[in-house]
């Protein structure tokens, strides 16, 4: 997709909210409890916009599950979270120096491209595709194309450039149709076909061996999710990822990028980046 051409909606709306006088923002905050009773997700979205700050781009790169509401109870040593945030903030502060001459909007877009796009979209897709003898390409991120698109005035976040081009090749109503979300059904999978899988992978013994998470907090979350309560699918996936990675490191199963053609192996993550 072409999301890398734009500033994310949360940052986009957050910057607009920053221009609203403080008393009006406070008035909007007073309405959050009532909005939450009517529509919880909308209340959460509004709160994130009202809480936005010029360093909000960091929220795109939170470390694993450090930002979950129950995070301090979940880790066996909550001080790890504070240390992780300090390291992350220092990393972004240093990187942001390269973009001091840019507007805030463009600075956030460039930081997003430097970290999120490079690490998640490019490196992650490269690893999984090569592990299955495939070659993934991202034509929307061709350097010449991105340089051109970033110079265009952005009227909104609705990818109008792509829609205008698409309208020359497909019916106009299709080109301008409403965007629909694309997400993996991790939560339903962990309640259904992968229920036994997640219970086995996050068993009491395995979690204890990791030394990272408190089973007194984690096991009730697993039971609540499987039982149809509040959805913790992505949180459980993050925890599973951390424990799997920890075990692979202990076994020496991860290879460094310096070895011969590591991307063609089933597990090919660089530990030196």
CSV table of C-alpha atoms in Angstrom, one decimal:
chain,number,residue,atom,x,y,z
A,1,UNK,CA,0.0,0.0,0.0
A,2,UNK,CA,0.9,3.7,-0.1
A,3,UNK,CA,0.5,4.5,3.6
A,4,UNK,CA,4.2,5.6,3.7
A,5,UNK,CA,3.2,8.6,1.6
A,6,UNK,CA,1.1,10.1,4.3
A,7,UNK,CA,1.1,11.0,8.0
A,8,UNK,CA,-0.9,8.5,10.0
A,9,UNK,CA,-4.5,9.6,10.9
A,10,UNK,CA,-3.7,9.7,14.6
A,11,UNK,CA,-0.8,12.1,14.1
A,12,UNK,CA,-2.8,14.0,11.4
A,13,UNK,CA,-5.7,14.6,13.7
A,14,UNK,CA,-3.5,15.2,16.7
A,15,UNK,CA,-1.7,18.0,15.0
A,16,UNK,CA,-5.1,19.6,14.3
A,17,UNK,CA,-6.1,19.1,17.9
A,18,UNK,CA,-2.9,20.9,19.1
A,19,UNK,CA,-4.2,24.0,17.3
A,20,UNK,CA,-7.4,24.0,19.3
A,21,UNK,CA,-7.3,26.3,22.4
A,22,UNK,CA,-6.6,24.4,25.6
A,23,UNK,CA,-10.0,25.2,27.3
A,24,UNK,CA,-11.8,23.7,24.3
A,25,UNK,CA,-9.7,20.5,24.5
A,26,UNK,CA,-10.4,20.3,28.2
A,27,UNK,CA,-14.1,20.5,27.4
A,28,UNK,CA,-13.8,17.7,25.0
A,29,UNK,CA,-12.1,15.6,27.7
A,30,UNK,CA,-15.1,16.1,30.0
A,31,UNK,CA,-17.3,14.3,27.4
A,32,UNK,CA,-15.0,11.3,27.2
A,33,UNK,CA,-16.8,9.3,30.0
A,34,UNK,CA,-20.2,9.8,28.3
A,35,UNK,CA,-18.8,8.9,24.9
A,36,UNK,CA,-17.2,5.7,26.3
A,37,UNK,CA,-20.7,4.6,27.5
A,38,UNK,CA,-22.1,5.0,24.1
A,39,UNK,CA,-19.1,3.9,21.9
A,40,UNK,CA,-15.9,2.8,23.6
A,41,UNK,CA,-13.7,2.6,20.5
A,42,UNK,CA,-14.6,6.2,19.5
A,43,UNK,CA,-13.9,7.4,23.0
A,44,UNK,CA,-10.4,5.7,22.9
A,45,UNK,CA,-9.7,7.3,19.5
A,46,UNK,CA,-10.7,10.7,20.7
A,47,UNK,CA,-8.6,10.4,23.8
A,48,UNK,CA,-5.5,9.4,21.8
A,49,UNK,CA,-6.0,12.5,19.6
A,50,UNK,CA,-6.5,14.8,22.6
A,51,UNK,CA,-3.4,13.3,24.3
A,52,UNK,CA,-1.3,13.8,21.2
A,53,UNK,CA,2.1,15.6,21.4
A,54,UNK,CA,4.8,16.4,18.9
A,55,UNK,CA,6.6,13.1,19.9
A,56,UNK,CA,3.5,11.0,19.3
A,57,UNK,CA,5.2,9.3,16.4
A,58,UNK,CA,6.9,7.2,19.0
A,59,UNK,CA,3.6,5.4,19.7
A,60,UNK,CA,3.9,3.7,16.4
A,61,UNK,CA,7.0,1.9,17.6
A,62,UNK,CA,6.1,0.8,21.2
A,63,UNK,CA,8.2,-2.1,22.3
A,64,UNK,CA,6.1,-5.2,22.3
A,65,UNK,CA,3.4,-4.9,24.9
A,66,UNK,CA,4.9,-2.2,27.0
A,67,UNK,CA,2.0,0.1,26.4
A,68,UNK,CA,-0.9,-2.2,27.5
A,69,UNK,CA,-3.0,-0.9,30.5
A,70,UNK,CA,-2.0,-3.9,32.7
A,71,UNK,CA,1.7,-3.8,31.7
A,72,UNK,CA,3.1,-3.2,35.1
A,73,UNK,CA,1.4,-6.2,36.6
A,74,UNK,CA,2.2,-8.4,33.6
A,75,UNK,CA,6.0,-8.2,33.8
A,76,UNK,CA,7.9,-9.8,36.6
A,77,UNK,CA,10.0,-6.7,36.8
A,78,UNK,CA,8.0,-3.5,35.9
A,79,UNK,CA,11.2,-1.4,35.9
A,80,UNK,CA,12.0,-3.0,32.5
A,81,UNK,CA,9.3,-0.9,31.0
A,82,UNK,CA,10.7,2.4,32.1
A,83,UNK,CA,14.1,1.4,30.8
A,84,UNK,CA,12.7,0.4,27.5
A,85,UNK,CA,10.9,3.7,27.1
A,86,UNK,CA,14.0,5.7,28.0
A,87,UNK,CA,16.0,3.8,25.4
A,88,UNK,CA,13.3,4.2,22.8
A,89,UNK,CA,12.9,7.9,23.4
A,90,UNK,CA,16.7,8.5,23.2
A,91,UNK,CA,16.7,6.6,19.9
A,92,UNK,CA,14.1,8.8,18.4
A,93,UNK,CA,15.4,12.0,19.8
A,94,UNK,CA,18.8,11.3,18.2
A,95,UNK,CA,17.2,10.3,14.8
A,96,UNK,CA,15.0,13.4,14.9
A,97,UNK,CA,18.0,15.7,14.8
A,98,UNK,CA,18.5,14.8,11.1
A,99,UNK,CA,15.2,16.4,10.3
A,100,UNK,CA,15.3,19.6,12.4
A,101,UNK,CA,15.0,21.7,9.2
A,102,UNK,CA,11.7,20.1,8.2
A,103,UNK,CA,8.2,21.0,9.2
A,104,UNK,CA,6.8,18.9,12.1
A,105,UNK,CA,4.5,17.1,9.7
A,106,UNK,CA,7.3,16.1,7.3
A,107,UNK,CA,9.6,15.2,10.2
A,108,UNK,CA,7.1,12.7,11.4
A,109,UNK,CA,6.6,11.2,7.9
A,110,UNK,CA,10.4,10.8,7.5
A,111,UNK,CA,10.8,9.2,10.9
A,112,UNK,CA,7.9,6.9,10.2
A,113,UNK,CA,9.7,5.9,6.9
A,114,UNK,CA,13.0,5.5,8.6
A,115,UNK,CA,11.8,3.2,11.4
A,116,UNK,CA,8.4,1.7,10.7
A,117,UNK,CA,8.6,1.3,6.9
A,118,UNK,CA,12.2,0.1,6.9
A,119,UNK,CA,11.8,-2.4,9.8
A,120,UNK,CA,8.2,-3.6,9.4
A,121,UNK,CA,7.2,-3.2,5.8
A,122,UNK,CA,10.5,-3.9,4.1
A,123,UNK,CA,12.7,-6.0,6.3
A,124,UNK,CA,9.9,-8.1,7.7
A,125,UNK,CA,8.3,-8.8,4.3
A,126,UNK,CA,11.8,-9.6,2.9
A,127,UNK,CA,12.5,-12.2,5.6
A,128,UNK,CA,9.2,-14.1,5.4
A,129,UNK,CA,9.0,-14.0,1.6
A,130,UNK,CA,12.6,-15.2,1.1
A,131,UNK,CA,12.1,-18.0,3.7
A,132,UNK,CA,9.5,-19.3,1.3
A,133,UNK,CA,11.5,-18.8,-1.9
A,134,UNK,CA,9.5,-15.7,-2.9
A,135,UNK,CA,10.6,-12.2,-3.8
A,136,UNK,CA,8.4,-9.4,-2.4
A,137,UNK,CA,8.5,-6.0,-4.0
A,138,UNK,CA,7.0,-2.7,-2.9
A,139,UNK,CA,6.4,-0.6,-6.0
A,140,UNK,CA,4.8,2.3,-4.1
A,141,UNK,CA,8.1,2.9,-2.3
A,142,UNK,CA,10.2,3.3,-5.4
A,143,UNK,CA,12.6,6.2,-4.4
A,144,UNK,CA,11.8,8.3,-7.4
A,145,UNK,CA,8.1,7.8,-7.0
A,146,UNK,CA,8.2,8.7,-3.3
A,147,UNK,CA,10.2,11.8,-3.9
A,148,UNK,CA,7.6,12.9,-6.4
A,149,UNK,CA,4.6,12.1,-4.2
A,150,UNK,CA,6.1,13.7,-1.0
A,151,UNK,CA,6.3,17.0,-3.0
A,152,UNK,CA,2.6,17.0,-3.8
A,153,UNK,CA,0.2,19.0,-1.6
A,154,UNK,CA,-1.8,16.7,0.6
A,155,UNK,CA,-5.4,17.6,0.6
A,156,UNK,CA,-6.4,14.8,3.0
A,157,UNK,CA,-5.5,11.3,4.2
A,158,UNK,CA,-7.7,9.5,1.7
A,159,UNK,CA,-5.0,8.6,-0.9
A,160,UNK,CA,-6.6,10.9,-3.5
A,161,UNK,CA,-3.6,10.7,-5.9
A,162,UNK,CA,-4.1,6.9,-6.2
A,163,UNK,CA,-7.9,7.3,-6.4
A,164,UNK,CA,-7.6,9.8,-9.2
A,165,UNK,CA,-5.3,7.5,-11.1
A,166,UNK,CA,-7.5,4.5,-10.5
A,167,UNK,CA,-10.5,6.4,-11.8
A,168,UNK,CA,-8.9,6.5,-15.2
A,169,UNK,CA,-8.8,2.7,-15.4
A,170,UNK,CA,-11.8,1.4,-13.3
A,171,UNK,CA,-15.3,2.8,-12.7
A,172,UNK,CA,-15.2,6.0,-10.7
A,173,UNK,CA,-17.4,4.7,-7.9
A,174,UNK,CA,-15.0,1.9,-7.3
A,175,UNK,CA,-12.0,4.1,-7.3
A,176,UNK,CA,-13.6,6.4,-4.6
A,177,UNK,CA,-15.3,3.7,-2.5
A,178,UNK,CA,-14.9,3.7,1.2
A,179,UNK,CA,-11.7,2.2,2.6
A,180,UNK,CA,-12.2,-0.9,4.7
A,181,UNK,CA,-9.9,-2.2,7.4
A,182,UNK,CA,-7.4,-5.0,6.8
A,183,UNK,CA,-6.4,-6.9,9.8
A,184,UNK,CA,-5.6,-10.5,10.8
A,185,UNK,CA,-8.2,-12.3,12.9
A,186,UNK,CA,-5.7,-13.1,15.6
A,187,UNK,CA,-8.3,-12.9,18.4
A,188,UNK,CA,-10.8,-15.3,16.7
A,189,UNK,CA,-8.0,-17.7,15.8
A,190,UNK,CA,-6.9,-17.9,19.5
A,191,UNK,CA,-10.5,-18.6,20.5
A,192,UNK,CA,-11.0,-21.2,17.7
A,193,UNK,CA,-8.5,-23.2,15.6
A,194,UNK,CA,-5.5,-22.0,17.5
A,195,UNK,CA,-6.9,-22.2,21.0
A,196,UNK,CA,-4.9,-25.3,22.0
A,197,UNK,CA,-1.8,-23.8,20.3
A,198,UNK,CA,-1.8,-20.6,22.4
A,199,UNK,CA,-2.5,-22.6,25.6
A,200,UNK,CA,0.4,-24.8,24.9
A,201,UNK,CA,2.8,-22.1,23.8
A,202,UNK,CA,1.9,-19.9,26.8
A,203,UNK,CA,1.7,-22.7,29.3
A,204,UNK,CA,2.5,-22.0,33.0
A,205,UNK,CA,5.8,-23.9,32.7
A,206,UNK,CA,6.9,-22.2,29.5
A,207,UNK,CA,6.1,-18.7,30.8
A,208,UNK,CA,7.9,-19.5,34.1
A,209,UNK,CA,11.0,-20.6,32.1
A,210,UNK,CA,11.0,-17.2,30.3
A,211,UNK,CA,11.3,-15.3,33.6
A,212,UNK,CA,9.6,-12.3,32.0
A,213,UNK,CA,5.9,-12.5,32.7
A,214,UNK,CA,3.8,-13.1,35.8
A,215,UNK,CA,1.6,-16.2,35.3
A,216,UNK,CA,-0.8,-14.8,38.0
A,217,UNK,CA,-1.7,-12.0,35.5
A,218,UNK,CA,-1.1,-13.7,32.2
A,219,UNK,CA,-3.1,-17.0,32.6
A,220,UNK,CA,-6.4,-15.2,33.6
A,221,UNK,CA,-5.9,-13.0,30.5
A,222,UNK,CA,-5.6,-16.2,28.3
A,223,UNK,CA,-8.7,-17.8,29.9
A,224,UNK,CA,-10.7,-14.5,29.6
A,225,UNK,CA,-9.8,-14.2,25.9
A,226,UNK,CA,-10.6,-17.8,25.1
A,227,UNK,CA,-13.8,-17.6,27.1
A,228,UNK,CA,-15.0,-14.7,24.9
A,229,UNK,CA,-14.3,-11.8,27.2
A,230,UNK,CA,-12.3,-8.7,26.4
A,231,UNK,CA,-10.1,-9.3,23.4
A,232,UNK,CA,-6.4,-9.7,24.1
A,233,UNK,CA,-5.5,-11.4,20.8
A,234,UNK,CA,-2.7,-9.1,19.7
A,235,UNK,CA,-1.3,-8.8,23.3
A,236,UNK,CA,-1.1,-12.6,23.5
A,237,UNK,CA,0.5,-12.7,20.1
A,238,UNK,CA,3.1,-10.2,21.2
A,239,UNK,CA,3.8,-12.2,24.4
A,240,UNK,CA,4.1,-15.4,22.3
A,241,UNK,CA,6.5,-13.7,19.9
A,242,UNK,CA,8.8,-12.5,22.8
A,243,UNK,CA,8.9,-16.0,24.4
A,244,UNK,CA,9.5,-17.7,21.0
A,245,UNK,CA,12.3,-15.2,20.2
A,246,UNK,CA,13.9,-15.7,23.6
A,247,UNK,CA,14.0,-19.5,23.2
A,248,UNK,CA,15.4,-19.3,19.7
A,249,UNK,CA,18.2,-17.1,21.0
A,250,UNK,CA,18.9,-19.5,23.8
A,251,UNK,CA,19.1,-22.4,21.3
A,252,UNK,CA,21.3,-20.4,18.9
A,253,UNK,CA,18.7,-20.9,16.2
A,254,UNK,CA,18.8,-17.3,15.0
A,255,UNK,CA,21.4,-16.4,12.4
A,256,UNK,CA,23.2,-13.1,11.9
A,257,UNK,CA,23.1,-11.2,8.6
A,258,UNK,CA,26.8,-11.9,8.2
A,259,UNK,CA,26.4,-15.6,7.4
A,260,UNK,CA,26.0,-16.9,3.9
A,261,UNK,CA,22.5,-16.1,2.4
A,262,UNK,CA,20.7,-16.2,5.8
A,263,UNK,CA,17.4,-14.9,4.3
A,264,UNK,CA,16.8,-18.3,2.7
A,265,UNK,CA,16.6,-20.1,6.0
A,266,UNK,CA,13.3,-20.6,7.8
A,267,UNK,CA,14.4,-18.3,10.7
A,268,UNK,CA,16.5,-15.3,9.4
A,269,UNK,CA,16.6,-12.3,11.8
A,270,UNK,CA,19.5,-10.0,12.1
A,271,UNK,CA,20.6,-9.4,15.7
A,272,UNK,CA,23.0,-6.7,14.7
A,273,UNK,CA,20.6,-4.1,13.4
